[in-house]
Amino acid sequence: MTTRILSIFGTRPEAIKMAPLVHLLSREADIESIVCVTGQHRAMLDQVLSIFEITPTVDLSVMTENQSLNGLAGRMLSALDDVLVEHAPDRVLVHGDTTTATTAAMAAFHRRIPVAHVEAGLRTGDLASPWPEEMNRRVIDVISDLMFAPTPSARDKLQAESLSGRIVVTGNTVIDALRVIAQKIEADPALRARLDAALPTLDPALPVLLVTGHRRENFGDGFEQICGALHDLARTNRIQIVYPVHLNPQVQEPVNAILGDAPNVHLIPPLDYLSFVRLMQRAAIILTDSGGIQEEAPSLGKPVLVMREVTERSEAVEAGTVRLVGTNRKAIRNGVLSCLERLAMADPAAASATFDINPYGDGHACERIAGVLAGRDVHEFEPMPVKARGNVSPLFRAIA
Ligand code: UD1
Ligand code: UDP
């Protein structure tokens, strides 16, 4: 009997992390895979759909300029109800912690349709950070009868909450996506050259600091501190900054106002995933408040400084690939400068090395998820214990 699975997503990170999974599901003989995008993001979502060649069955196009969370949730809840009635899925699949994922889970719950949650069990324990995502994750896991935990630590957090759903440890699907894209770049020198040519002209003598930032809890003072730190760093003439700026007006305004004319700073539009992976490969240090980038960095051998007070991705901190620097101007500036000094002392051979041991996944998360959804037995993801990871990039010691 065929199971009809409706995958619902709407933002850049959800699309990147669901793309390899929807491709696999479409090849399952006993699954009918339907894709609905809410369009919570427009340009940033379309970039991902195009790179991964996904044509959604339904596109709700709900995004408005500077949207409020309630306005967005209201529009989606009502539109998704119509989609559920029309397509009558046996199961809804959501990802992560966005307003799209939470609203989709709630809409399915109201229609008594089972929900499976990809990337279940991430927790900081602080409802204020990340906001509103910490609440979103918890609500989705309460609703879900099937929870795909990326890591054993996420599984443990779910077990501690005594939820009713089944938990399967799969690894994070972002590693599957990253591998596909990194292999594409690796295999094609002409593509590499095209991607490099489209990036701003970079000074070969200066290390690249790649920056991304968009968290709502950092709006206002947090962003002023972050931009102040970047301004200080740029003025040292020891580093060049490349910052693909998130399209949210709450981000665009302070970033353009404070850094628009700064030397050694390239403010650019959000990059498609191919170009962004290439830029991560070329960066010396990544400074970010993103969740996904913390998971990708170990595979790329890049030290990541995270502009948050707490992270739900504690595995990377334990493995030494990520260090939290918070959102204070001085702390960010000093964190980057000290990382830069340590990098200058590191073995140059390390700079070109890539390392494939990642606590977040082994590139087979989607196979496990598709297997469970198709009713097969699967071997759960078991990351290598931290102590056994002798070949963690020496570059990570730069942030130890
Ligand atoms: C959302 C998610 C966050 C995720 C982030 C990834 C929620 C509550 N937040 O936050 O978990 O980490 O996406 O980027 O779901 N905009 C555009 N074009 C785009 C995308 C955004 O113009 O392609 C602008 C619009 O003005 C939009 C605004 O950004 O109203 C905010 O977008 P929204 O999805 O509400 O919030 P994010 O901060 O992106
Ligand atoms: N990313 C991208 N282009 C960019 C910035 C980020 O493709 O200009 C990718 C990044 O590699 C990661 C994902 O987007 O896979 C993270 O998205 P974001 O930071 O928006 O959301 P979060 O992970 O914090 O939810």
XYZ file of C-alpha atoms and ligand atoms in Angstrom:
464
model
C 0.000 0.000 0.000
C 1.285 3.475 -0.870
C 1.859 6.003 1.931
C 1.248 9.596 0.943
C 3.804 11.866 2.631
C 3.490 15.622 2.517
C 6.746 17.496 3.253
C 6.170 21.110 4.290
C 8.944 23.702 4.520
C 9.400 27.388 3.801
C 12.769 28.899 4.776
C 16.342 28.610 3.495
C 17.701 26.250 6.179
C 14.669 23.958 6.091
C 14.909 23.706 2.310
C 18.636 22.857 2.372
C 18.061 20.192 5.013
C 14.921 18.710 3.396
C 16.163 18.769 -0.224
C 18.164 15.512 -0.197
C 15.342 13.813 1.723
C 12.560 14.754 -0.702
C 14.741 13.484 -3.550
C 15.140 10.127 -1.794
C 11.441 9.908 -0.899
C 10.475 10.459 -4.525
C 12.423 7.273 -5.368
C 10.691 5.100 -2.729
C 8.326 2.620 -4.427
C 5.748 2.616 -1.625
C 5.767 6.340 -0.894
C 3.968 9.075 -2.766
C 5.979 12.203 -1.960
C 4.322 15.619 -2.163
C 6.166 18.882 -1.464
C 4.460 22.016 -0.190
C 6.502 25.191 0.322
C 4.921 27.958 2.340
C 7.223 30.641 0.913
C 7.918 32.001 4.429
C 11.148 33.053 2.688
C 10.910 33.972 -0.982
C 14.285 34.785 -2.587
C 16.306 32.742 -0.091
C 14.016 29.716 -0.511
C 13.991 29.950 -4.301
C 17.815 29.915 -4.352
C 17.730 26.517 -2.631
C 14.889 25.074 -4.747
C 16.839 25.989 -7.854
C 20.208 24.525 -6.736
C 18.578 21.237 -5.671
C 16.167 21.202 -8.638
C 13.006 20.851 -6.576
C 9.654 21.825 -8.061
C 7.071 21.971 -5.269
C 3.561 20.666 -5.867
C 2.158 23.553 -3.809
C 3.649 27.022 -3.198
C 1.677 29.178 -0.771
C 3.796 32.361 -1.259
C 2.911 33.731 2.169
C 5.919 36.037 2.739
C 5.347 39.764 3.270
C 7.925 42.523 3.896
C 9.002 42.627 7.564
C 6.365 40.047 8.478
C 5.192 39.556 12.065
C 5.286 36.061 13.525
C 1.556 36.088 14.251
C 0.617 37.461 10.828
C 2.786 34.791 9.204
C 1.448 31.971 11.398
C -2.158 33.043 10.788
C -1.766 33.118 7.004
C -0.052 29.739 6.980
C -2.446 27.941 9.333
C -5.397 28.790 7.167
C -3.655 28.086 3.822
C -2.167 24.800 5.082
C -5.574 23.561 6.201
C -6.764 23.767 2.581
C -3.639 21.892 1.425
C -4.251 19.107 3.956
C -7.852 18.738 2.855
C -6.980 18.735 -0.853
C -4.004 16.333 -0.686
C -5.192 14.160 2.236
C -1.690 12.962 3.246
C -1.141 9.922 5.489
C 1.691 11.783 7.187
C 3.155 15.280 7.336
C 6.922 15.788 7.507
C 8.330 19.005 9.001
C 11.844 20.183 9.762
C 13.467 22.048 12.613
C 12.040 25.009 14.444
C 10.595 27.646 12.153
C 7.135 29.202 12.157
C 6.421 27.160 9.015
C 7.311 23.893 10.768
C 5.312 24.672 13.906
C 2.239 25.869 12.043
C 2.347 22.873 9.707
C 2.596 20.476 12.659
C -0.317 22.196 14.364
C -2.448 22.204 11.200
C -1.806 18.469 10.748
C -2.573 17.787 14.414
C -5.924 19.590 14.090
C -6.724 17.316 11.135
C -5.545 14.196 13.056
C -2.751 13.577 10.552
C 0.458 12.071 12.059
C 3.522 14.321 12.096
C 7.171 13.298 11.733
C 9.784 15.804 12.906
C 13.190 15.940 11.222
C 15.879 17.481 13.480
C 13.947 16.760 16.682
C 15.276 17.251 20.199
C 17.453 20.365 19.888
C 17.203 22.363 23.118
C 18.995 25.217 24.851
C 16.618 25.033 27.820
C 16.086 28.798 27.466
C 12.797 29.886 25.886
C 14.302 33.317 25.158
C 17.177 31.989 23.048
C 16.856 31.167 20.276
C 13.553 33.029 20.175
C 10.985 31.907 19.129
C 12.654 28.698 17.904
C 13.095 27.038 21.316
C 9.314 27.127 21.817
C 8.723 25.951 18.251
C 10.906 22.867 18.702
C 9.198 21.831 21.887
C 5.690 22.256 20.463
C 6.527 20.195 17.364
C 7.986 17.355 19.441
C 4.901 17.233 21.657
C 2.780 16.807 18.521
C 5.014 14.345 16.626
C 4.561 10.574 16.734
C 7.908 10.107 14.962
C 11.003 12.119 15.928
C 14.199 11.967 13.877
C 16.834 13.079 16.385
C 20.075 14.100 14.663
C 22.351 13.018 17.534
C 22.292 10.818 20.657
C 22.300 13.984 22.756
C 19.100 15.187 21.026
C 17.592 11.738 21.675
C 18.496 11.992 25.369
C 16.781 15.369 25.621
C 13.615 13.960 24.040
C 13.665 10.933 26.338
C 13.992 13.226 29.355
C 10.742 14.934 28.310
C 8.802 11.620 28.341
C 7.161 12.353 24.990
C 4.900 9.781 23.392
C 6.478 9.529 19.914
C 9.079 7.084 18.624
C 12.654 8.429 18.469
C 15.233 7.411 15.838
C 18.799 8.813 15.783
C 19.605 9.608 12.157
C 22.368 12.232 11.918
C 21.581 15.659 10.557
C 20.428 15.844 6.938
C 22.512 19.016 6.450
C 25.604 16.810 6.221
C 23.939 14.871 3.374
C 23.221 18.176 1.586
C 26.708 19.541 2.215
C 28.350 16.391 0.834
C 26.359 16.554 -2.385
C 27.274 20.209 -2.917
C 30.922 19.907 -1.796
C 31.397 16.934 -4.166
C 29.919 18.968 -7.023
C 32.409 21.777 -6.341
C 35.295 19.327 -5.876
C 34.596 17.517 -9.160
C 34.286 20.568 -11.381
C 37.171 23.095 -11.649
C 35.170 25.203 -14.140
C 32.317 25.483 -11.627
C 34.817 26.452 -8.920
C 36.231 29.173 -11.134
C 32.718 30.456 -11.931
C 31.776 30.550 -8.248
C 35.008 32.370 -7.335
C 34.542 34.888 -10.143
C 31.082 35.766 -8.833
C 32.416 36.501 -5.319
C 33.842 39.935 -4.527
C 37.514 40.385 -5.443
C 39.439 39.181 -2.404
C 42.945 40.233 -1.347
C 45.051 37.013 -1.402
C 47.232 38.427 1.402
C 44.416 38.831 3.925
C 42.558 36.018 5.710
C 38.793 35.940 5.085
C 36.363 36.289 7.978
C 32.991 34.994 6.774
C 30.091 36.476 8.736
C 26.374 35.643 8.884
C 23.825 36.883 11.408
C 20.056 36.976 11.590
C 18.769 35.853 15.010
C 15.750 37.723 16.265
C 17.030 37.838 19.850
C 20.010 39.867 18.516
C 17.854 42.556 16.838
C 18.583 46.069 18.118
C 21.493 46.279 20.554
C 22.876 42.838 19.634
C 23.275 43.801 15.969
C 24.838 47.143 16.884
C 27.407 45.335 19.008
C 28.086 42.792 16.247
C 28.501 45.495 13.580
C 30.668 47.578 15.957
C 32.979 44.575 16.437
C 33.187 44.018 12.665
C 34.010 47.697 12.189
C 36.823 47.427 14.758
C 38.188 44.280 13.101
C 38.077 45.753 9.595
C 40.082 48.788 10.755
C 42.976 46.582 11.926
C 43.746 45.830 8.229
C 44.576 42.268 9.345
C 41.482 40.616 7.944
C 38.899 41.044 5.183
C 35.263 40.492 5.999
C 32.712 38.933 3.643
C 29.165 39.223 4.953
C 26.215 37.891 2.921
C 23.491 39.935 4.609
C 20.168 38.265 5.465
C 17.233 39.965 3.695
C 15.323 40.753 6.887
C 15.015 44.595 7.071
C 15.827 44.372 10.815
C 19.212 43.008 9.749
C 19.759 45.017 6.558
C 19.278 48.408 8.224
C 21.920 48.285 11.007
C 24.409 46.349 8.885
C 24.247 48.782 5.954
C 24.219 51.838 8.242
C 27.246 50.786 10.322
C 29.324 48.831 7.802
C 28.253 50.273 4.435
C 31.415 52.389 4.013
C 33.868 50.368 6.133
C 37.184 49.343 4.506
C 37.935 45.597 4.148
C 34.211 44.785 4.390
C 32.256 43.217 1.528
C 28.518 43.322 2.186
C 26.821 41.063 -0.360
C 23.322 39.599 -0.884
C 22.589 36.110 0.539
C 24.443 33.512 -1.514
C 22.978 30.411 -3.089
C 24.155 27.245 -1.324
C 26.817 26.343 -3.921
C 28.440 29.782 -3.667
C 28.134 29.802 0.113
C 29.798 26.407 0.529
C 32.608 27.627 -1.740
C 32.981 30.758 0.391
C 33.070 28.672 3.590
C 35.873 26.627 2.015
C 37.821 29.825 1.308
C 37.250 31.391 4.733
C 39.864 31.318 7.500
C 37.317 31.863 10.280
C 33.502 31.835 10.336
C 31.656 34.185 12.687
C 27.938 33.456 12.850
C 24.752 33.091 14.865
C 23.425 30.452 12.458
C 22.471 26.971 13.596
C 23.202 25.116 10.363
C 26.676 26.566 9.932
C 27.705 25.191 13.344
C 26.817 21.738 12.018
C 28.534 22.149 8.652
C 31.844 23.590 9.917
C 33.373 20.360 11.292
C 33.158 18.806 7.804
C 34.896 21.832 6.318
C 37.657 22.021 8.925
C 36.845 25.648 9.742
C 36.859 27.233 13.204
C 33.504 28.820 14.032
C 32.898 31.589 16.544
C 29.229 31.728 17.500
C 27.582 35.026 18.432
C 25.178 33.584 20.988
C 25.182 33.137 24.753
C 23.865 29.551 24.508
C 23.711 26.950 21.786
C 21.522 23.918 21.231
C 24.413 22.442 19.211
C 26.585 21.530 22.218
C 28.276 18.643 20.381
C 30.369 21.095 18.353
C 31.480 22.975 21.452
C 32.474 19.665 23.077
C 34.340 18.594 19.928
C 36.175 21.927 19.903
C 34.970 23.056 16.468
C 32.793 25.875 17.808
C 33.348 28.511 20.483
C 30.654 30.780 21.859
C 31.703 34.449 21.887
C 28.325 36.024 22.746
C 27.196 39.354 21.318
C 29.362 41.836 23.197
C 31.434 44.067 20.870
C 34.720 43.617 22.726
C 34.244 39.870 23.243
C 33.577 39.312 19.527
C 36.545 41.451 18.480
C 38.928 39.753 20.930
C 37.605 36.289 20.033
C 38.333 36.835 16.329
C 41.759 38.407 16.957
C 42.878 35.602 19.254
C 41.668 33.002 16.733
C 43.578 34.845 14.007
C 46.799 34.797 16.050
C 46.513 31.079 16.729
C 45.798 30.395 13.072
C 48.933 32.289 12.085
C 50.912 29.921 14.301
C 49.186 26.760 13.005
C 50.812 24.379 10.527
C 50.024 25.804 7.054
C 49.352 22.259 5.788
C 46.346 22.199 8.106
C 44.786 25.086 6.249
C 44.089 22.980 3.180
C 43.039 19.848 5.046
C 39.425 18.714 5.171
C 38.115 16.385 7.822
C 35.179 14.137 7.484
C 34.432 13.256 11.067
C 31.451 15.243 12.147
C 29.448 14.772 15.369
C 26.284 15.853 13.500
C 26.131 13.236 10.783
C 27.778 10.853 8.336
C 25.922 11.812 5.169
C 23.384 8.975 5.502
C 20.667 10.705 7.551
C 18.189 10.835 4.665
C 18.611 7.099 3.934
C 17.731 6.337 7.560
C 14.714 8.653 7.566
C 13.414 7.344 4.232
C 13.982 3.798 5.511
C 11.903 4.367 8.636
C 9.144 6.087 6.649
C 9.086 3.130 4.247
C 8.802 0.708 7.191
C 12.328 -0.769 7.057
C 14.692 -1.440 9.973
C 17.598 1.010 10.048
C 20.919 1.270 11.882
C 20.874 4.448 13.923
C 23.623 7.073 13.564
C 26.466 6.625 16.053
C 28.958 9.482 16.097
C 32.544 8.692 16.945
C 33.306 9.465 20.599
C 35.073 12.819 21.048
C 38.286 11.229 22.381
C 38.604 8.969 19.355
C 38.532 11.903 16.977
C 42.300 12.160 16.710
C 42.075 13.682 13.271
C 40.010 16.733 14.161
C 41.461 19.611 12.146
C 44.418 21.317 13.844
C 42.708 24.535 12.798
C 40.086 23.918 15.439
C 42.790 24.230 18.056
C 42.759 27.898 17.087
C 39.562 28.314 19.081
C 40.281 25.892 21.912
C 13.459 32.462 9.914
C 13.249 31.465 11.055
C 14.577 31.134 11.727
C 15.622 30.689 10.718
C 15.732 31.762 9.669
C 16.736 31.307 8.623
C 11.135 31.669 12.275
C 10.453 32.230 13.454
N 12.398 32.035 12.084
O 13.814 33.710 10.489
O 14.368 30.076 12.651
O 16.852 30.528 11.381
O 14.458 31.964 9.051
O 17.114 32.332 7.788
O 10.552 30.916 11.542
N 13.045 38.192 3.743
C 13.050 38.497 2.391
N 13.336 37.498 1.498
C 13.659 36.254 1.885
C 13.670 35.940 3.266
C 13.348 36.924 4.179
O 12.791 39.621 2.003
O 13.924 35.411 1.040
C 12.693 39.265 4.719
C 11.211 39.637 4.679
O 11.070 41.018 4.897
C 10.654 38.835 5.866
C 11.801 38.935 6.829
O 12.982 38.802 6.043
O 9.452 39.388 6.352
C 11.810 37.935 7.966
O 11.663 36.600 7.516
P 11.176 35.467 8.566
O 11.138 34.148 7.872
O 9.923 35.915 9.238
O 12.279 35.480 9.693
P 13.808 35.071 9.703
O 14.480 36.044 10.588
O 14.332 34.878 8.321
N 23.607 29.680 3.799
C 23.501 29.927 2.418
N 23.740 31.200 1.951
C 24.063 32.228 2.776
C 24.139 31.981 4.173
C 23.890 30.689 4.648
O 23.215 29.018 1.650
O 24.269 33.365 2.279
C 23.322 28.319 4.292
C 24.283 27.718 5.316
O 25.342 27.025 4.702
C 23.391 26.796 6.133
C 22.040 27.478 6.070
O 22.101 28.416 4.996
O 23.228 25.533 5.505
C 21.788 28.191 7.376
O 20.726 29.058 7.239
P 20.435 30.231 8.257
O 21.714 30.698 8.866
O 19.601 31.209 7.518
O 19.481 29.531 9.323
P 19.731 28.686 10.655
O 20.626 27.540 10.339
O 20.311 29.621 11.673
O 18.350 28.278 11.034
